[in-house]
Structures are given as structure tokens and as C-alpha cells.
């Protein structure tokens, strides 16, 4: 698998004395986000940190280049009390071949590739897709590559509608599925999965979201996921739910980790 590591920024490589680094992080942090950090920590929601643990906000790198997804992810993870950065913002550029046969495998492939280029950060990645029951679960894990990666979604959506011509409502069932993988600084790996059930519509509706959202109709909401606001979508979506489960896993993991830290100190 060709994996190209980007240069870590000079800033991150520069050797600094521990106390000096810790003070610098504390100051940088306070300058940056005092309110978010204090609220998260007071409510016991914040994630700690293993290195300079009491001083620095935990950083989470999310392994995606998709701006639409990154927007949703930042919103969903906002209450973690961690700094959420994209691969690009972390200065990491890797070529990743998603050759797994499940969402979990692909999410782990992405998270591991980025974790190999990152130190001391939690790396998260997701893999998701649309499964249309009357098409035998297509496009599934190939959702991004369906009809070619660069084909506009207006064309992909029109094609799916066309393939379902004559298929009645009750057999237009579909779901968005999402797996989230985490690679922790100690090398531990976690995965979570969730789905949202819906139906393929007869035409595109809504301006929000991305990808297949305009044709994914959620009967209970009487709207497509493209007709939901970002907040509304995050509450019900496959990604929102899988990330909520992952947030709990990360919090559990951090508290186990900090108990260990206290005992061995
Ligand atoms: P991934 O980036 O490899 O996980 O590809 C996921 C693909 O599945 C996206 O590029 C979309 O085609 C589709 N997809 C996943 N989640 C959503 C969503 O929330 N809305 C619309 N399309 C989605």
C-alpha cells in the first residue's frame, strides 16, 4: 500500500525543554479557547492528555479530506474539550488506498496511515456509505467511487433514481452506514458503527449536506437529509451516532488511562 508521509512541521520536531514546552502549551491554550476548555473541564466532559496531561488540551486529528464531513465532525465533537483538526491542518498528507471490504477495515486503514505520521494525538477516521436494498446493498463501501470519484453527485443521484424506476415506496429502503475507527497514542484501536434508515426518493430535494443527501428521504422526519440543518442531521445521522458512541469510548479510555497514570506515578 503506497503511503506517503508528509513532513511533520518543524515546530513539532523542535526539541524543547519539558517544563518550557508545558508552559508554552498552557499559555497557547488559554489564549486560544479559554471558555470551551473551562466549560468542558468543569462539566467533566473534557479529554485529558497523557503527555503534559494537566496542561494541554488533547488534540484529535480526523483523517478526512472531505470538507462537508469535517464540518459535521467538528460540530459533533465540539463538547469533547479537545482540539479537532483535519489531516491538512495537522500538516499530514498521506496517500491512502481504501482496499478494505468493510467500513471498519477502511476506517482503520485511514486511521492507521495517519497515526503513523502523528505522535501523541488521537487519530479518528470514518468510512461510510449508502446501501440501497433493491440494488443488493450498492453502492455500499464503494459509495464515494460509484460511477467514478469525480462524477458529480447530481449525476450519481439521477442514476440511482433511474435504477429504481418502477420500484414502489416500500422497496426503496436504504441506509447510510458509518464506522469510526480510533488509533490512540499508545497504539490501541477502537471501532464503532451506526446507521440511519430511510428511502431513496424520486427526485433531489434540499440544499444542505453533501453526496447522496438530496435523495435520502427519512420517513419519520418527512425530509431528506439535505433538508435538515447541520445540527438536525448530526442528531440522527449514521456519523453523528457512531461518533457519539466513539466519544463515550474515548472518555472511558481516558479515565482508565488516568487511573493508571495516578497509580504508577
Ligand atoms: P468515505 O469518504 O470513503 O467514507 O465515503 C463515503 C461516501 O459515502 C461519501 O463520499 C458519500 O458518497 C457517501 N456518504 C457517506 N455519508 C454520507 C452522508 O452523510 N450524506 C451523503 N452521502 C454520504
mmCIF file of C-alpha atoms and ligand atoms in Angstrom:
data_model
loop_
_atom_site.group_PDB
_atom_site.id
_atom_site.type_symbol
_atom_site.label_atom_id
_atom_site.label_comp_id
_atom_site.label_asym_id
_atom_site.label_seq_id
_atom_site.Cartn_x
_atom_site.Cartn_y
_atom_site.Cartn_z
ATOM 1 C CA UNK A 1 0.000 0.000 0.000
ATOM 2 C CA UNK A 2 1.649 3.256 -1.040
ATOM 3 C CA UNK A 3 1.763 5.523 1.966
ATOM 4 C CA UNK A 4 3.433 8.856 1.589
ATOM 5 C CA UNK A 5 4.226 10.617 4.834
ATOM 6 C CA UNK A 6 4.265 14.346 4.907
ATOM 7 C CA UNK A 7 6.965 16.219 6.744
ATOM 8 C CA UNK A 8 5.995 16.905 10.312
ATOM 9 C CA UNK A 9 6.137 20.620 10.866
ATOM 10 C CA UNK A 10 9.431 21.987 12.129
ATOM 11 C CA UNK A 11 7.536 23.410 15.093
ATOM 12 C CA UNK A 12 6.555 19.915 16.242
ATOM 13 C CA UNK A 13 10.036 18.498 15.772
ATOM 14 C CA UNK A 14 11.944 21.239 17.565
ATOM 15 C CA UNK A 15 13.398 19.853 20.796
ATOM 16 C CA UNK A 16 12.144 21.918 23.724
ATOM 17 C CA UNK A 17 12.705 21.500 27.445
ATOM 18 C CA UNK A 18 9.745 19.733 29.057
ATOM 19 C CA UNK A 19 8.796 22.487 31.529
ATOM 20 C CA UNK A 20 9.176 25.173 28.895
ATOM 21 C CA UNK A 21 7.049 23.222 26.448
ATOM 22 C CA UNK A 22 4.418 22.606 29.055
ATOM 23 C CA UNK A 23 4.211 26.302 29.990
ATOM 24 C CA UNK A 24 4.092 27.294 26.345
ATOM 25 C CA UNK A 25 1.234 24.872 25.713
ATOM 26 C CA UNK A 26 -0.637 26.125 28.757
ATOM 27 C CA UNK A 27 -0.393 29.717 27.549
ATOM 28 C CA UNK A 28 -1.165 28.953 23.931
ATOM 29 C CA UNK A 29 -4.175 27.000 25.037
ATOM 30 C CA UNK A 30 -5.558 29.650 27.326
ATOM 31 C CA UNK A 31 -5.106 32.307 24.685
ATOM 32 C CA UNK A 32 -6.935 30.126 22.197
ATOM 33 C CA UNK A 33 -10.017 28.693 23.825
ATOM 34 C CA UNK A 34 -10.426 29.529 27.475
ATOM 35 C CA UNK A 35 -14.198 29.276 27.540
ATOM 36 C CA UNK A 36 -14.595 25.975 25.702
ATOM 37 C CA UNK A 37 -11.863 24.334 27.742
ATOM 38 C CA UNK A 38 -13.110 25.562 31.098
ATOM 39 C CA UNK A 39 -16.717 24.606 30.414
ATOM 40 C CA UNK A 40 -15.710 21.141 29.177
ATOM 41 C CA UNK A 41 -13.401 20.513 32.116
ATOM 42 C CA UNK A 42 -15.835 21.845 34.745
ATOM 43 C CA UNK A 43 -18.517 19.550 33.413
ATOM 44 C CA UNK A 44 -16.051 16.647 33.413
ATOM 45 C CA UNK A 45 -16.517 16.216 29.693
ATOM 46 C CA UNK A 46 -13.027 17.099 28.565
ATOM 47 C CA UNK A 47 -10.474 14.580 27.463
ATOM 48 C CA UNK A 48 -7.184 14.677 29.281
ATOM 49 C CA UNK A 49 -3.759 14.255 27.865
ATOM 50 C CA UNK A 50 -1.075 11.699 28.546
ATOM 51 C CA UNK A 51 1.913 13.887 27.877
ATOM 52 C CA UNK A 52 1.881 17.099 29.969
ATOM 53 C CA UNK A 53 -1.577 15.798 30.801
ATOM 54 C CA UNK A 54 -2.733 18.551 33.155
ATOM 55 C CA UNK A 55 -1.755 21.367 30.821
ATOM 56 C CA UNK A 56 -2.574 20.652 27.259
ATOM 57 C CA UNK A 57 -5.860 20.109 25.513
ATOM 58 C CA UNK A 58 -5.988 16.734 23.842
ATOM 59 C CA UNK A 59 -5.713 17.011 20.072
ATOM 60 C CA UNK A 60 -7.728 14.815 17.752
ATOM 61 C CA UNK A 61 -6.766 14.512 14.116
ATOM 62 C CA UNK A 62 -9.641 13.483 11.884
ATOM 63 C CA UNK A 63 -8.419 11.608 8.823
ATOM 64 C CA UNK A 64 -10.548 13.068 6.064
ATOM 65 C CA UNK A 65 -10.085 15.473 3.220
ATOM 66 C CA UNK A 66 -13.844 15.937 2.797
ATOM 67 C CA UNK A 67 -14.790 19.476 3.874
ATOM 68 C CA UNK A 68 -18.505 18.609 4.212
ATOM 69 C CA UNK A 69 -17.708 15.776 6.609
ATOM 70 C CA UNK A 70 -15.169 17.830 8.558
ATOM 71 C CA UNK A 71 -17.840 20.480 9.212
ATOM 72 C CA UNK A 72 -20.217 17.855 10.634
ATOM 73 C CA UNK A 73 -17.465 16.200 12.668
ATOM 74 C CA UNK A 74 -16.291 19.433 14.324
ATOM 75 C CA UNK A 75 -19.875 20.130 15.375
ATOM 76 C CA UNK A 76 -20.395 16.633 16.786
ATOM 77 C CA UNK A 77 -17.090 16.508 18.686
ATOM 78 C CA UNK A 78 -17.247 20.122 19.937
ATOM 79 C CA UNK A 79 -18.155 19.112 23.514
ATOM 80 C CA UNK A 80 -15.199 16.751 23.908
ATOM 81 C CA UNK A 81 -12.989 19.584 25.113
ATOM 82 C CA UNK A 82 -10.397 18.569 22.546
ATOM 83 C CA UNK A 83 -8.884 20.436 19.653
ATOM 84 C CA UNK A 84 -10.262 18.898 16.452
ATOM 85 C CA UNK A 85 -8.035 19.279 13.415
ATOM 86 C CA UNK A 86 -8.149 17.903 9.909
ATOM 87 C CA UNK A 87 -5.213 15.992 8.416
ATOM 88 C CA UNK A 88 -4.327 19.072 6.420
ATOM 89 C CA UNK A 89 -4.357 21.314 9.482
ATOM 90 C CA UNK A 90 -2.092 18.800 11.234
ATOM 91 C CA UNK A 91 0.328 19.064 8.289
ATOM 92 C CA UNK A 92 -0.145 15.411 7.358
ATOM 93 C CA UNK A 93 -0.555 14.244 3.803
ATOM 94 C CA UNK A 94 -0.824 10.529 3.103
ATOM 95 C CA UNK A 95 -1.942 8.565 0.071
ATOM 96 C CA UNK A 96 -4.395 6.016 1.332
ATOM 97 C CA UNK A 97 -5.715 3.101 -0.658
ATOM 98 C CA UNK A 98 -9.084 2.132 0.810
ATOM 99 C CA UNK A 99 -8.943 -1.511 -0.159
ATOM 100 C CA UNK A 100 -10.839 -2.981 2.783
ATOM 101 C CA UNK A 101 -14.048 -4.922 2.271
ATOM 102 C CA UNK A 102 -15.909 -3.455 5.254
ATOM 103 C CA UNK A 103 -16.454 0.077 6.570
ATOM 104 C CA UNK A 104 -14.484 -0.818 9.717
ATOM 105 C CA UNK A 105 -11.493 -2.101 7.719
ATOM 106 C CA UNK A 106 -11.390 1.034 5.584
ATOM 107 C CA UNK A 107 -11.745 3.340 8.594
ATOM 108 C CA UNK A 108 -8.866 1.524 10.316
ATOM 109 C CA UNK A 109 -6.702 1.705 7.181
ATOM 110 C CA UNK A 110 -7.150 5.507 7.135
ATOM 111 C CA UNK A 111 -6.655 5.971 10.883
ATOM 112 C CA UNK A 112 -3.505 3.791 10.954
ATOM 113 C CA UNK A 113 -1.949 5.584 7.986
ATOM 114 C CA UNK A 114 -2.431 8.981 9.640
ATOM 115 C CA UNK A 115 -1.394 7.690 13.088
ATOM 116 C CA UNK A 116 1.908 6.544 11.561
ATOM 117 C CA UNK A 117 2.635 10.189 10.756
ATOM 118 C CA UNK A 118 1.327 11.664 14.031
ATOM 119 C CA UNK A 119 2.681 11.433 17.560
ATOM 120 C CA UNK A 120 0.821 11.983 20.804
ATOM 121 C CA UNK A 121 -2.537 12.672 19.167
ATOM 122 C CA UNK A 122 -5.693 10.611 18.936
ATOM 123 C CA UNK A 123 -6.437 9.818 15.282
ATOM 124 C CA UNK A 124 -10.004 9.227 14.154
ATOM 125 C CA UNK A 125 -11.209 8.174 10.720
ATOM 126 C CA UNK A 126 -14.549 7.196 9.319
ATOM 127 C CA UNK A 127 -15.784 5.173 6.437
ATOM 128 C CA UNK A 128 -19.356 5.422 5.366
ATOM 129 C CA UNK A 129 -21.672 4.600 2.549
ATOM 130 C CA UNK A 130 -25.181 4.310 1.220
ATOM 131 C CA UNK A 131 -26.776 0.859 0.985
ATOM 132 C CA UNK A 132 -29.804 0.520 -1.285
ATOM 133 C CA UNK A 133 -31.672 -2.716 -0.556
ATOM 134 C CA UNK A 134 -33.202 -3.260 -4.022
ATOM 135 C CA UNK A 135 -29.735 -2.843 -5.551
ATOM 136 C CA UNK A 136 -28.251 -5.597 -3.393
ATOM 137 C CA UNK A 137 -26.688 -3.071 -0.986
ATOM 138 C CA UNK A 138 -24.997 -0.971 -3.703
ATOM 139 C CA UNK A 139 -23.124 1.338 -3.698
ATOM 140 C CA UNK A 140 -22.093 0.392 -0.108
ATOM 141 C CA UNK A 141 -18.358 0.616 0.615
ATOM 142 C CA UNK A 142 -17.913 1.913 -2.950
ATOM 143 C CA UNK A 143 -20.213 4.918 -2.410
ATOM 144 C CA UNK A 144 -17.501 7.538 -2.963
ATOM 145 C CA UNK A 145 -16.189 5.708 -6.064
ATOM 146 C CA UNK A 146 -19.632 4.890 -7.541
ATOM 147 C CA UNK A 147 -19.620 5.947 -11.245
ATOM 148 C CA UNK A 148 -16.151 7.418 -10.648
ATOM 149 C CA UNK A 149 -14.828 9.550 -7.794
ATOM 150 C CA UNK A 150 -15.071 12.778 -9.831
ATOM 151 C CA UNK A 151 -18.582 12.263 -11.166
ATOM 152 C CA UNK A 152 -20.901 14.977 -9.767
ATOM 153 C CA UNK A 153 -23.449 13.770 -7.222
ATOM 154 C CA UNK A 154 -26.259 15.199 -9.334
ATOM 155 C CA UNK A 155 -25.327 12.514 -11.903
ATOM 156 C CA UNK A 156 -24.857 9.722 -9.331
ATOM 157 C CA UNK A 157 -28.176 10.591 -7.676
ATOM 158 C CA UNK A 158 -30.020 10.703 -11.020
ATOM 159 C CA UNK A 159 -28.534 7.298 -11.845
ATOM 160 C CA UNK A 160 -29.763 5.716 -8.607
ATOM 161 C CA UNK A 161 -33.245 7.177 -9.114
ATOM 162 C CA UNK A 162 -33.218 5.831 -12.670
ATOM 163 C CA UNK A 163 -32.184 2.354 -11.491
ATOM 164 C CA UNK A 164 -35.130 2.362 -9.073
ATOM 165 C CA UNK A 165 -37.673 3.330 -11.681
ATOM 166 C CA UNK A 166 -40.913 1.426 -11.051
ATOM 167 C CA UNK A 167 -39.802 0.284 -7.586
ATOM 168 C CA UNK A 168 -42.597 1.084 -5.071
ATOM 169 C CA UNK A 169 -42.056 3.040 -1.829
ATOM 170 C CA UNK A 170 -41.860 0.017 0.441
ATOM 171 C CA UNK A 171 -38.991 -1.465 -1.598
ATOM 172 C CA UNK A 172 -36.965 1.757 -1.859
ATOM 173 C CA UNK A 173 -35.454 1.185 1.576
ATOM 174 C CA UNK A 174 -31.854 2.254 2.128
ATOM 175 C CA UNK A 175 -29.475 3.253 4.899
ATOM 176 C CA UNK A 176 -26.420 5.345 5.468
ATOM 177 C CA UNK A 177 -23.854 3.370 7.480
ATOM 178 C CA UNK A 178 -20.801 4.783 9.207
ATOM 179 C CA UNK A 179 -17.884 3.136 11.006
ATOM 180 C CA UNK A 180 -15.490 5.235 13.064
ATOM 181 C CA UNK A 181 -12.012 3.975 13.899
ATOM 182 C CA UNK A 182 -9.678 5.425 16.513
ATOM 183 C CA UNK A 183 -5.974 4.855 16.953
ATOM 184 C CA UNK A 184 -4.846 6.106 20.356
ATOM 185 C CA UNK A 185 -1.353 7.412 21.091
ATOM 186 C CA UNK A 186 -0.492 4.101 22.828
ATOM 187 C CA UNK A 187 -1.460 2.160 19.693
ATOM 188 C CA UNK A 188 -4.825 0.891 20.984
ATOM 189 C CA UNK A 189 -7.523 0.660 18.304
ATOM 190 C CA UNK A 190 -11.275 1.116 18.675
ATOM 191 C CA UNK A 191 -14.147 0.949 16.187
ATOM 192 C CA UNK A 192 -17.817 1.903 16.382
ATOM 193 C CA UNK A 193 -20.660 1.694 13.848
ATOM 194 C CA UNK A 194 -24.139 3.188 13.403
ATOM 195 C CA UNK A 195 -26.764 3.607 10.680
ATOM 196 C CA UNK A 196 -29.752 5.732 9.738
ATOM 197 C CA UNK A 197 -32.658 4.106 7.891
ATOM 198 C CA UNK A 198 -34.500 5.817 5.058
ATOM 199 C CA UNK A 199 -35.742 5.516 1.487
ATOM 200 C CA UNK A 200 -34.497 6.632 -1.904
ATOM 201 C CA UNK A 201 -36.662 9.498 -3.143
ATOM 202 C CA UNK A 202 -37.928 10.211 -6.650
ATOM 203 C CA UNK A 203 -36.039 13.488 -7.117
ATOM 204 C CA UNK A 204 -33.340 15.505 -5.377
ATOM 205 C CA UNK A 205 -34.612 17.672 -2.512
ATOM 206 C CA UNK A 206 -32.776 20.089 -0.222
ATOM 207 C CA UNK A 207 -29.631 22.163 -0.376
ATOM 208 C CA UNK A 208 -27.821 21.010 2.767
ATOM 209 C CA UNK A 209 -25.480 18.107 3.476
ATOM 210 C CA UNK A 210 -23.453 16.542 0.678
ATOM 211 C CA UNK A 211 -23.247 13.464 -1.538
ATOM 212 C CA UNK A 212 -26.402 11.363 -1.606
ATOM 213 C CA UNK A 213 -28.246 13.507 0.975
ATOM 214 C CA UNK A 214 -30.725 15.057 -1.527
ATOM 215 C CA UNK A 215 -32.172 11.619 -2.430
ATOM 216 C CA UNK A 216 -32.094 10.090 1.072
ATOM 217 C CA UNK A 217 -35.592 10.525 2.476
ATOM 218 C CA UNK A 218 -36.234 9.883 6.190
ATOM 219 C CA UNK A 219 -39.950 8.991 6.540
ATOM 220 C CA UNK A 220 -40.178 9.900 10.281
ATOM 221 C CA UNK A 221 -38.870 13.397 9.546
ATOM 222 C CA UNK A 222 -40.662 13.733 6.201
ATOM 223 C CA UNK A 223 -37.494 15.262 4.819
ATOM 224 C CA UNK A 224 -34.354 14.260 3.003
ATOM 225 C CA UNK A 225 -31.116 14.584 4.971
ATOM 226 C CA UNK A 226 -30.287 17.513 2.653
ATOM 227 C CA UNK A 227 -33.341 19.345 4.029
ATOM 228 C CA UNK A 228 -32.065 19.133 7.618
ATOM 229 C CA UNK A 229 -29.878 21.745 9.280
ATOM 230 C CA UNK A 230 -26.390 20.616 10.251
ATOM 231 C CA UNK A 231 -27.463 20.222 13.891
ATOM 232 C CA UNK A 232 -30.592 18.256 12.958
ATOM 233 C CA UNK A 233 -28.647 15.903 10.717
ATOM 234 C CA UNK A 234 -25.978 15.264 13.361
ATOM 235 C CA UNK A 235 -28.628 14.208 15.875
ATOM 236 C CA UNK A 236 -29.984 11.427 13.660
ATOM 237 C CA UNK A 237 -27.219 10.594 11.208
ATOM 238 C CA UNK A 238 -25.082 7.462 10.980
ATOM 239 C CA UNK A 239 -21.957 9.599 11.505
ATOM 240 C CA UNK A 240 -23.446 11.536 14.421
ATOM 241 C CA UNK A 241 -24.487 8.342 16.204
ATOM 242 C CA UNK A 242 -21.239 6.443 15.523
ATOM 243 C CA UNK A 243 -19.243 9.447 16.766
ATOM 244 C CA UNK A 244 -21.362 9.728 19.925
ATOM 245 C CA UNK A 245 -20.552 6.076 20.720
ATOM 246 C CA UNK A 246 -16.878 6.748 19.974
ATOM 247 C CA UNK A 247 -16.901 9.803 22.257
ATOM 248 C CA UNK A 248 -18.064 7.573 25.129
ATOM 249 C CA UNK A 249 -15.361 5.008 24.309
ATOM 250 C CA UNK A 250 -12.702 7.712 24.299
ATOM 251 C CA UNK A 251 -13.886 9.145 27.606
ATOM 252 C CA UNK A 252 -13.850 5.666 29.184
ATOM 253 C CA UNK A 253 -10.424 5.056 27.788
ATOM 254 C CA UNK A 254 -9.065 8.355 29.061
ATOM 255 C CA UNK A 255 -10.396 7.739 32.572
ATOM 256 C CA UNK A 256 -8.868 4.232 32.648
ATOM 257 C CA UNK A 257 -5.687 5.773 31.372
ATOM 258 C CA UNK A 258 -5.617 8.500 34.013
ATOM 259 C CA UNK A 259 -6.250 5.945 36.815
ATOM 260 C CA UNK A 260 -3.246 4.017 35.573
ATOM 261 C CA UNK A 261 -1.283 7.222 35.471
ATOM 262 C CA UNK A 262 -2.167 8.067 39.063
ATOM 263 C CA UNK A 263 -1.343 4.573 40.321
ATOM 264 C CA UNK A 264 2.044 4.357 38.675
ATOM 265 C CA UNK A 265 3.087 7.915 39.455
HETATM 266 P P1 LIG B 1 -15.830 7.809 2.511
HETATM 267 O O1 LIG B 1 -15.363 9.217 2.493
HETATM 268 O O2 LIG B 1 -14.887 6.838 1.927
HETATM 269 O O3 LIG B 1 -16.350 7.397 3.860
HETATM 270 O O4 LIG B 1 -17.041 7.780 1.502
HETATM 271 C C1 LIG B 1 -18.312 7.900 1.935
HETATM 272 C C2 LIG B 1 -19.206 8.204 0.764
HETATM 273 O O5 LIG B 1 -20.500 7.725 1.113
HETATM 274 C C3 LIG B 1 -19.349 9.690 0.534
HETATM 275 O O6 LIG B 1 -18.410 10.182 -0.375
HETATM 276 C C4 LIG B 1 -20.772 9.767 0.021
HETATM 277 O O7 LIG B 1 -20.816 9.354 -1.311
HETATM 278 C C5 LIG B 1 -21.475 8.705 0.845
HETATM 279 N N1 LIG B 1 -21.934 9.259 2.135
HETATM 280 C C6 LIG B 1 -21.494 8.921 3.360
HETATM 281 N N2 LIG B 1 -22.126 9.639 4.307
HETATM 282 C C7 LIG B 1 -22.958 10.450 3.660
HETATM 283 C C8 LIG B 1 -23.848 11.454 4.121
HETATM 284 O O8 LIG B 1 -23.994 11.755 5.305
HETATM 285 N N3 LIG B 1 -24.536 12.083 3.150
HETATM 286 C C9 LIG B 1 -24.409 11.804 1.832
HETATM 287 N N4 LIG B 1 -23.582 10.903 1.358
HETATM 288 C C10 LIG B 1 -22.844 10.214 2.262
#
